[in-house]
PDB file of C-alpha atoms in Angstrom:
ATOM      1  CA  MET O 169     -78.874  52.539-254.888  1.00 47.00           C
ATOM      2  CA  SER O 170     -80.677  49.774-253.042  1.00 44.00           C
ATOM      3  CA  SER O 171     -82.251  50.385-249.660  1.00 45.00           C
ATOM      4  CA  ASN O 172     -80.534  49.143-246.534  1.00 50.00           C
ATOM      5  CA  THR O 173     -83.030  46.278-246.250  1.00 60.00           C
ATOM      6  CA  ALA O 174     -82.432  44.918-249.775  1.00 75.00           C
ATOM      7  CA  PRO O 175     -79.405  42.838-250.777  1.00 88.00           C
ATOM      8  CA  TRP O 176     -76.569  44.834-252.290  1.00 95.00           C
ATOM      9  CA  ASP O 177     -74.843  43.867-255.520  1.00 95.00           C
ATOM     10  CA  SER O 178     -71.211  44.801-256.129  1.00 94.00           C
ATOM     11  CA  LEU O 179     -72.151  48.212-257.567  1.00 95.00           C
ATOM     12  CA  ASP O 180     -74.268  49.055-254.504  1.00 96.00           C
ATOM     13  CA  THR O 181     -71.578  47.823-252.139  1.00 97.00           C
ATOM     14  CA  TYR O 182     -68.806  49.751-253.863  1.00 96.00           C
ATOM     15  CA  ASP O 183     -70.844  52.958-254.004  1.00 97.00           C
ATOM     16  CA  ASN O 184     -71.907  52.687-250.357  1.00 98.00           C
ATOM     17  CA  GLY O 185     -68.354  51.676-249.464  1.00 98.00           C
ATOM     18  CA  LEU O 186     -67.033  54.930-250.922  1.00 98.00           C
ATOM     19  CA  THR O 187     -69.408  56.787-248.611  1.00 98.00           C
ATOM     20  CA  PHE O 188     -68.358  54.627-245.651  1.00 98.00           C
ATOM     21  CA  PHE O 189     -64.640  55.139-246.274  1.00 98.00           C
ATOM     22  CA  THR O 190     -65.092  58.867-246.883  1.00 98.00           C
ATOM     23  CA  GLY O 191     -66.856  59.180-243.535  1.00 98.00           C
ATOM     24  CA  VAL O 192     -63.810  57.688-241.827  1.00 98.00           C
ATOM     25  CA  VAL O 193     -61.336  59.871-243.748  1.00 98.00           C
ATOM     26  CA  GLU O 194     -63.222  62.999-242.704  1.00 97.00           C
ATOM     27  CA  THR O 195     -62.779  62.153-239.006  1.00 96.00           C
ATOM     28  CA  VAL O 196     -58.994  61.646-239.101  1.00 97.00           C
ATOM     29  CA  PRO O 197     -57.128  64.365-237.156  1.00 96.00           C
ATOM     30  CA  ALA O 198     -54.355  66.017-239.176  1.00 94.00           C
ATOM     31  CA  ASP O 199     -51.689  64.722-236.774  1.00 96.00           C
ATOM     32  CA  ARG O 200     -52.785  61.059-236.944  1.00 97.00           C
ATOM     33  CA  TRP O 201     -51.901  60.170-240.541  1.00 98.00           C
ATOM     34  CA  THR O 202     -48.546  58.799-239.390  1.00 97.00           C
ATOM     35  CA  ALA O 203     -50.146  56.516-236.774  1.00 98.00           C
ATOM     36  CA  PRO O 204     -49.564  52.757-237.179  1.00 98.00           C
ATOM     37  CA  SER O 205     -52.456  50.758-238.633  1.00 97.00           C
ATOM     38  CA  PRO O 206     -53.620  47.143-238.182  1.00 96.00           C
ATOM     39  CA  CYS O 207     -51.987  46.412-241.584  1.00 95.00           C
ATOM     40  CA  ASP O 208     -48.416  45.314-240.785  1.00 92.00           C
ATOM     41  CA  GLY O 209     -45.889  47.997-241.652  1.00 94.00           C
ATOM     42  CA  TRP O 210     -48.489  50.496-242.840  1.00 97.00           C
ATOM     43  CA  THR O 211     -49.436  53.844-241.352  1.00 98.00           C
ATOM     44  CA  ALA O 212     -52.892  55.380-241.616  1.00 98.00           C
ATOM     45  CA  LEU O 213     -51.630  57.316-244.653  1.00 98.00           C
ATOM     46  CA  ASP O 214     -50.482  54.064-246.288  1.00 98.00           C
ATOM     47  CA  VAL O 215     -54.005  52.662-245.892  1.00 98.00           C
ATOM     48  CA  LEU O 216     -55.408  55.773-247.539  1.00 98.00           C
ATOM     49  CA  GLY O 217     -52.879  55.641-250.361  1.00 98.00           C
ATOM     50  CA  HIS O 218     -53.626  51.975-251.055  1.00 96.00           C
ATOM     51  CA  VAL O 219     -57.391  52.493-251.170  1.00 98.00           C
ATOM     52  CA  GLY O 220     -57.169  55.700-253.196  1.00 97.00           C
ATOM     53  CA  GLU O 221     -54.789  54.190-255.726  1.00 95.00           C
ATOM     54  CA  ALA O 222     -57.113  51.199-256.162  1.00 93.00           C
ATOM     55  CA  ALA O 223     -60.095  53.536-256.655  1.00 95.00           C
ATOM     56  CA  LEU O 224     -58.271  55.502-259.365  1.00 94.00           C
ATOM     57  CA  VAL O 225     -57.112  52.369-261.191  1.00 90.00           C
ATOM     58  CA  GLY O 226     -60.615  50.893-260.953  1.00 89.00           C
ATOM     59  CA  ALA O 227     -62.154  54.039-262.412  1.00 91.00           C
ATOM     60  CA  ARG O 228     -59.732  53.878-265.333  1.00 88.00           C
ATOM     61  CA  ILE O 229     -60.511  50.206-265.992  1.00 84.00           C
ATOM     62  CA  LEU O 230     -64.285  50.805-265.896  1.00 85.00           C
ATOM     63  CA  ARG O 231     -63.840  53.429-268.591  1.00 82.00           C
ATOM     64  CA  GLY O 232     -61.818  51.065-270.777  1.00 74.00           C
ATOM     65  CA  GLY O 233     -58.509  52.796-270.068  1.00 65.00           C
ATOM     66  CA  GLU O 234     -55.044  51.492-269.316  1.00 61.00           C
ATOM     67  CA  ARG O 235     -55.168  48.599-266.846  1.00 59.00           C
ATOM     68  CA  GLU O 236     -51.473  48.478-265.978  1.00 62.00           C
ATOM     69  CA  PHE O 237     -50.074  50.661-263.226  1.00 64.00           C
ATOM     70  CA  ASN O 238     -47.000  51.053-261.060  1.00 74.00           C
ATOM     71  CA  ARG O 239     -47.990  50.415-257.474  1.00 83.00           C
ATOM     72  CA  HIS O 240     -46.584  53.012-255.066  1.00 90.00           C
ATOM     73  CA  ASP O 241     -44.291  51.698-252.342  1.00 92.00           C
ATOM     74  CA  PRO O 242     -44.982  52.715-249.668  1.00 96.00           C
ATOM     75  CA  PRO O 243     -48.643  53.323-250.548  1.00 97.00           C
ATOM     76  CA  SER O 244     -48.537  56.679-248.737  1.00 98.00           C
ATOM     77  CA  SER O 245     -46.320  58.014-251.536  1.00 97.00           C
ATOM     78  CA  ALA O 246     -49.381  58.002-253.804  1.00 96.00           C
ATOM     79  CA  VAL O 247     -51.014  60.702-251.671  1.00 98.00           C
ATOM     80  CA  GLU O 248     -50.401  64.258-252.843  1.00 97.00           C
ATOM     81  CA  GLY O 249     -51.142  67.281-250.669  1.00 97.00           C
ATOM     82  CA  ASP O 250     -53.867  67.220-248.041  1.00 98.00           C
ATOM     83  CA  PRO O 251     -54.915  63.571-247.552  1.00 98.00           C
ATOM     84  CA  ALA O 252     -58.646  64.294-247.230  1.00 98.00           C
ATOM     85  CA  VAL O 253     -58.656  66.483-250.342  1.00 98.00           C
ATOM     86  CA  TRP O 254     -56.657  63.894-252.299  1.00 98.00           C
ATOM     87  CA  TRP O 255     -59.114  61.151-251.287  1.00 98.00           C
ATOM     88  CA  ALA O 256     -62.135  63.299-252.164  1.00 98.00           C
ATOM     89  CA  ALA O 257     -60.768  63.730-255.699  1.00 98.00           C
ATOM     90  CA  ALA O 258     -60.075  59.986-256.054  1.00 97.00           C
ATOM     91  CA  ALA O 259     -63.551  59.089-254.737  1.00 98.00           C
ATOM     92  CA  ALA O 260     -65.153  61.568-257.149  1.00 98.00           C
ATOM     93  CA  GLN O 261     -63.430  59.887-260.101  1.00 96.00           C
ATOM     94  CA  ALA O 262     -64.581  56.487-258.869  1.00 96.00           C
ATOM     95  CA  ARG O 263     -68.179  57.687-258.531  1.00 97.00           C
ATOM     96  CA  GLN O 264     -68.145  59.175-262.014  1.00 96.00           C
ATOM     97  CA  ALA O 265     -66.985  55.848-263.437  1.00 94.00           C
ATOM     98  CA  LEU O 266     -69.639  53.958-261.433  1.00 94.00           C
ATOM     99  CA  ALA O 267     -72.347  56.248-262.785  1.00 94.00           C
ATOM    100  CA  GLU O 268     -71.450  55.092-266.298  1.00 92.00           C
ATOM    101  CA  VAL O 269     -71.919  51.385-265.482  1.00 91.00           C
ATOM    102  CA  THR O 270     -75.007  50.046-267.236  1.00 91.00           C
ATOM    103  CA  ASP O 271     -74.194  46.334-267.312  1.00 92.00           C
ATOM    104  CA  LEU O 272     -72.537  44.518-264.420  1.00 92.00           C
ATOM    105  CA  ASP O 273     -71.959  41.507-266.671  1.00 92.00           C
ATOM    106  CA  ARG O 274     -69.916  43.479-269.226  1.00 89.00           C
ATOM    107  CA  GLU O 275     -66.391  42.073-269.451  1.00 88.00           C
ATOM    108  CA  VAL O 276     -63.351  44.297-268.976  1.00 83.00           C
ATOM    109  CA  ASP O 277     -59.603  43.741-268.903  1.00 78.00           C
ATOM    110  CA  SER O 278     -58.123  43.973-265.416  1.00 73.00           C
ATOM    111  CA  PRO O 279     -54.657  43.440-263.877  1.00 68.00           C
ATOM    112  CA  VAL O 280     -55.757  39.848-263.079  1.00 67.00           C
ATOM    113  CA  GLY O 281     -57.258  39.104-266.489  1.00 75.00           C
ATOM    114  CA  ARG O 282     -60.603  39.321-268.225  1.00 84.00           C
ATOM    115  CA  ARG O 283     -63.570  39.499-265.867  1.00 83.00           C
ATOM    116  CA  THR O 284     -67.045  40.980-265.510  1.00 90.00           C
ATOM    117  CA  VAL O 285     -67.612  44.372-263.925  1.00 90.00           C
ATOM    118  CA  ARG O 286     -69.572  42.556-261.200  1.00 91.00           C
ATOM    119  CA  GLU O 287     -66.544  40.416-260.340  1.00 89.00           C
ATOM    120  CA  GLY O 288     -64.101  43.275-260.728  1.00 88.00           C
ATOM    121  CA  LEU O 289     -65.930  45.481-258.227  1.00 92.00           C
ATOM    122  CA  SER O 290     -66.436  42.801-255.560  1.00 92.00           C
ATOM    123  CA  PHE O 291     -63.010  42.721-253.893  1.00 90.00           C
ATOM    124  CA  PRO O 292     -62.444  46.513-254.037  1.00 93.00           C
ATOM    125  CA  ALA O 293     -65.914  46.955-252.516  1.00 95.00           C
ATOM    126  CA  VAL O 294     -64.983  44.686-249.611  1.00 96.00           C
ATOM    127  CA  ASP O 295     -61.684  46.560-249.229  1.00 96.00           C
ATOM    128  CA  LEU O 296     -63.480  49.864-248.681  1.00 98.00           C
ATOM    129  CA  TYR O 297     -65.114  48.447-245.555  1.00 98.00           C
ATOM    130  CA  LEU O 298     -62.157  46.501-244.176  1.00 98.00           C
ATOM    131  CA  HIS O 299     -59.687  49.306-244.792  1.00 98.00           C
ATOM    132  CA  GLY O 300     -62.228  51.801-243.487  1.00 98.00           C
ATOM    133  CA  TRP O 301     -62.087  49.882-240.224  1.00 98.00           C
ATOM    134  CA  ASP O 302     -58.270  49.781-240.400  1.00 98.00           C
ATOM    135  CA  LEU O 303     -58.110  53.544-240.855  1.00 98.00           C
ATOM    136  CA  ALA O 304     -60.580  54.183-238.044  1.00 98.00           C
ATOM    137  CA  ALA O 305     -58.697  51.857-235.680  1.00 98.00           C
ATOM    138  CA  ALA O 306     -55.372  53.492-236.558  1.00 97.00           C
ATOM    139  CA  THR O 307     -56.710  56.915-235.676  1.00 95.00           C
ATOM    140  CA  GLY O 308     -58.541  56.032-232.488  1.00 92.00           C
ATOM    141  CA  SER O 309     -62.151  55.466-233.527  1.00 93.00           C
ATOM    142  CA  ARG O 310     -64.402  52.474-234.121  1.00 93.00           C
ATOM    143  CA  VAL O 311     -66.840  51.805-236.956  1.00 97.00           C
ATOM    144  CA  ARG O 312     -69.417  49.089-237.608  1.00 98.00           C
ATOM    145  CA  PHE O 313     -70.408  47.640-240.977  1.00 98.00           C
ATOM    146  CA  PRO O 314     -73.970  47.916-242.327  1.00 97.00           C
ATOM    147  CA  ALA O 315     -75.852  44.599-242.327  1.00 97.00           C
ATOM    148  CA  ALA O 316     -76.067  44.606-246.142  1.00 97.00           C
ATOM    149  CA  ALA O 317     -72.282  45.011-246.401  1.00 98.00           C
ATOM    150  CA  VAL O 318     -71.742  42.141-243.959  1.00 97.00           C
ATOM    151  CA  GLN O 319     -73.971  39.882-246.061  1.00 97.00           C
ATOM    152  CA  PHE O 320     -72.225  40.906-249.273  1.00 97.00           C
ATOM    153  CA  ILE O 321     -68.806  40.138-247.782  1.00 96.00           C
ATOM    154  CA  ARG O 322     -70.007  36.741-246.546  1.00 96.00           C
ATOM    155  CA  ASP O 323     -71.428  35.932-249.977  1.00 95.00           C
ATOM    156  CA  VAL O 324     -68.224  36.971-251.785  1.00 92.00           C
ATOM    157  CA  PHE O 325     -66.055  34.662-249.696  1.00 91.00           C
ATOM    158  CA  ALA O 326     -68.505  31.790-249.243  1.00 90.00           C
ATOM    159  CA  HIS O 327     -66.908  29.740-252.029  1.00 82.00           C
ATOM    160  CA  VAL O 328     -63.410  31.236-252.186  1.00 80.00           C
ATOM    161  CA  PRO O 329     -60.772  28.673-251.114  1.00 81.00           C
ATOM    162  CA  ASP O 330     -58.370  29.530-248.291  1.00 80.00           C
ATOM    163  CA  GLU O 331     -55.350  29.423-250.591  1.00 80.00           C
ATOM    164  CA  VAL O 332     -56.786  32.415-252.436  1.00 80.00           C
ATOM    165  CA  THR O 333     -57.541  34.507-249.352  1.00 81.00           C
ATOM    166  CA  ARG O 334     -54.883  33.374-246.854  1.00 78.00           C
ATOM    167  CA  ARG O 335     -51.813  34.804-248.525  1.00 77.00           C
ATOM    168  CA  PRO O 336     -49.620  37.912-248.260  1.00 73.00           C
ATOM    169  CA  GLY O 337     -51.401  41.030-249.418  1.00 70.00           C
ATOM    170  CA  VAL O 338     -54.874  39.548-248.871  1.00 77.00           C
ATOM    171  CA  PHE O 339     -55.895  38.043-245.493  1.00 87.00           C
ATOM    172  CA  GLY O 340     -53.843  36.621-242.673  1.00 85.00           C
ATOM    173  CA  ALA O 341     -54.878  33.656-240.544  1.00 90.00           C
ATOM    174  CA  PRO O 342     -58.380  34.018-239.088  1.00 92.00           C
ATOM    175  CA  VAL O 343     -58.663  35.484-235.601  1.00 96.00           C
ATOM    176  CA  GLU O 344     -60.964  33.719-233.153  1.00 96.00           C
ATOM    177  CA  VAL O 345     -63.870  35.935-232.100  1.00 96.00           C
ATOM    178  CA  GLY O 346     -66.337  35.140-229.318  1.00 95.00           C
ATOM    179  CA  ALA O 347     -69.832  34.023-230.253  1.00 94.00           C
ATOM    180  CA  ASP O 348     -71.263  37.003-228.385  1.00 95.00           C
ATOM    181  CA  ARG O 349     -69.491  39.549-230.628  1.00 96.00           C
ATOM    182  CA  ASP O 350     -71.359  41.400-233.383  1.00 97.00           C
ATOM    183  CA  GLU O 351     -71.256  40.741-237.119  1.00 97.00           C
ATOM    184  CA  THR O 352     -68.590  43.362-237.791  1.00 98.00           C
ATOM    185  CA  ASP O 353     -66.220  41.669-235.340  1.00 98.00           C
ATOM    186  CA  HIS O 354     -66.830  38.273-236.946  1.00 97.00           C
ATOM    187  CA  ILE O 355     -66.065  39.663-240.404  1.00 97.00           C
ATOM    188  CA  LEU O 356     -62.900  41.264-239.031  1.00 97.00           C
ATOM    189  CA  GLY O 357     -61.825  37.985-237.447  1.00 96.00           C
ATOM    190  CA  PHE O 358     -62.451  36.140-240.705  1.00 94.00           C
ATOM    191  CA  ALA O 359     -60.301  38.725-242.487  1.00 95.00           C
ATOM    192  CA  GLY O 360     -57.411  38.131-240.089  1.00 94.00           C
ATOM    193  CA  ARG O 361     -57.944  41.224-237.966  1.00 96.00           C
ATOM    194  CA  ASP O 362     -58.187  41.441-234.184  1.00 96.00           C
ATOM    195  CA  PRO O 363     -61.327  43.481-233.440  1.00 97.00           C
ATOM    196  CA  ALA O 364     -59.666  44.656-230.200  1.00 95.00           C
ATOM    197  CA  TRP O 365     -56.614  46.056-232.020  1.00 96.00           C
ATOM    198  CA  SER O 366     -55.606  49.597-231.049  1.00 89.00           C
ATOM    199  CA  ALA O 367     -52.708  51.829-232.046  1.00 82.00           C
TER     200      ALA O 367
END
């Protein structure tokens, strides 16, 4: 993967995002999975289920497998057994699929149509960081995003119109963040999250 000082592409960001999210999962106390999260109506376990389900579907798509799936509702119902163990297995499948990627411009079928691997990895890569923050906030800790991840997220959304991002299931209205706050807080505010949120 690229060094922390070089720009990350979607493969770098997704791979590093798996590490970032895993680091958060490993810090969650066993009794905090039912805690509310910054995502309306979701617990910490729902956040995990959503991210893990997306990782498993993404791995299947990268390998040319079935692209359709039945989304679990609530997302926590996707999690089987110990949450950390379940996530570790999902992350391992995602990493195995990433290791087989040789061309980011190869086109694959996805639930939203035909697109390149580069495009298909971009939003899930961003999700690993944003939902990593959600999970940390839900369980009483705080995380910061690496500078390369911040730049990648800014680049992804630089030309995406508001009607694509400001809708249910994506981002809420932006939250105003003071100019003196760090880059992580500004990304969170852009993504409709209050950096000061606590369970």
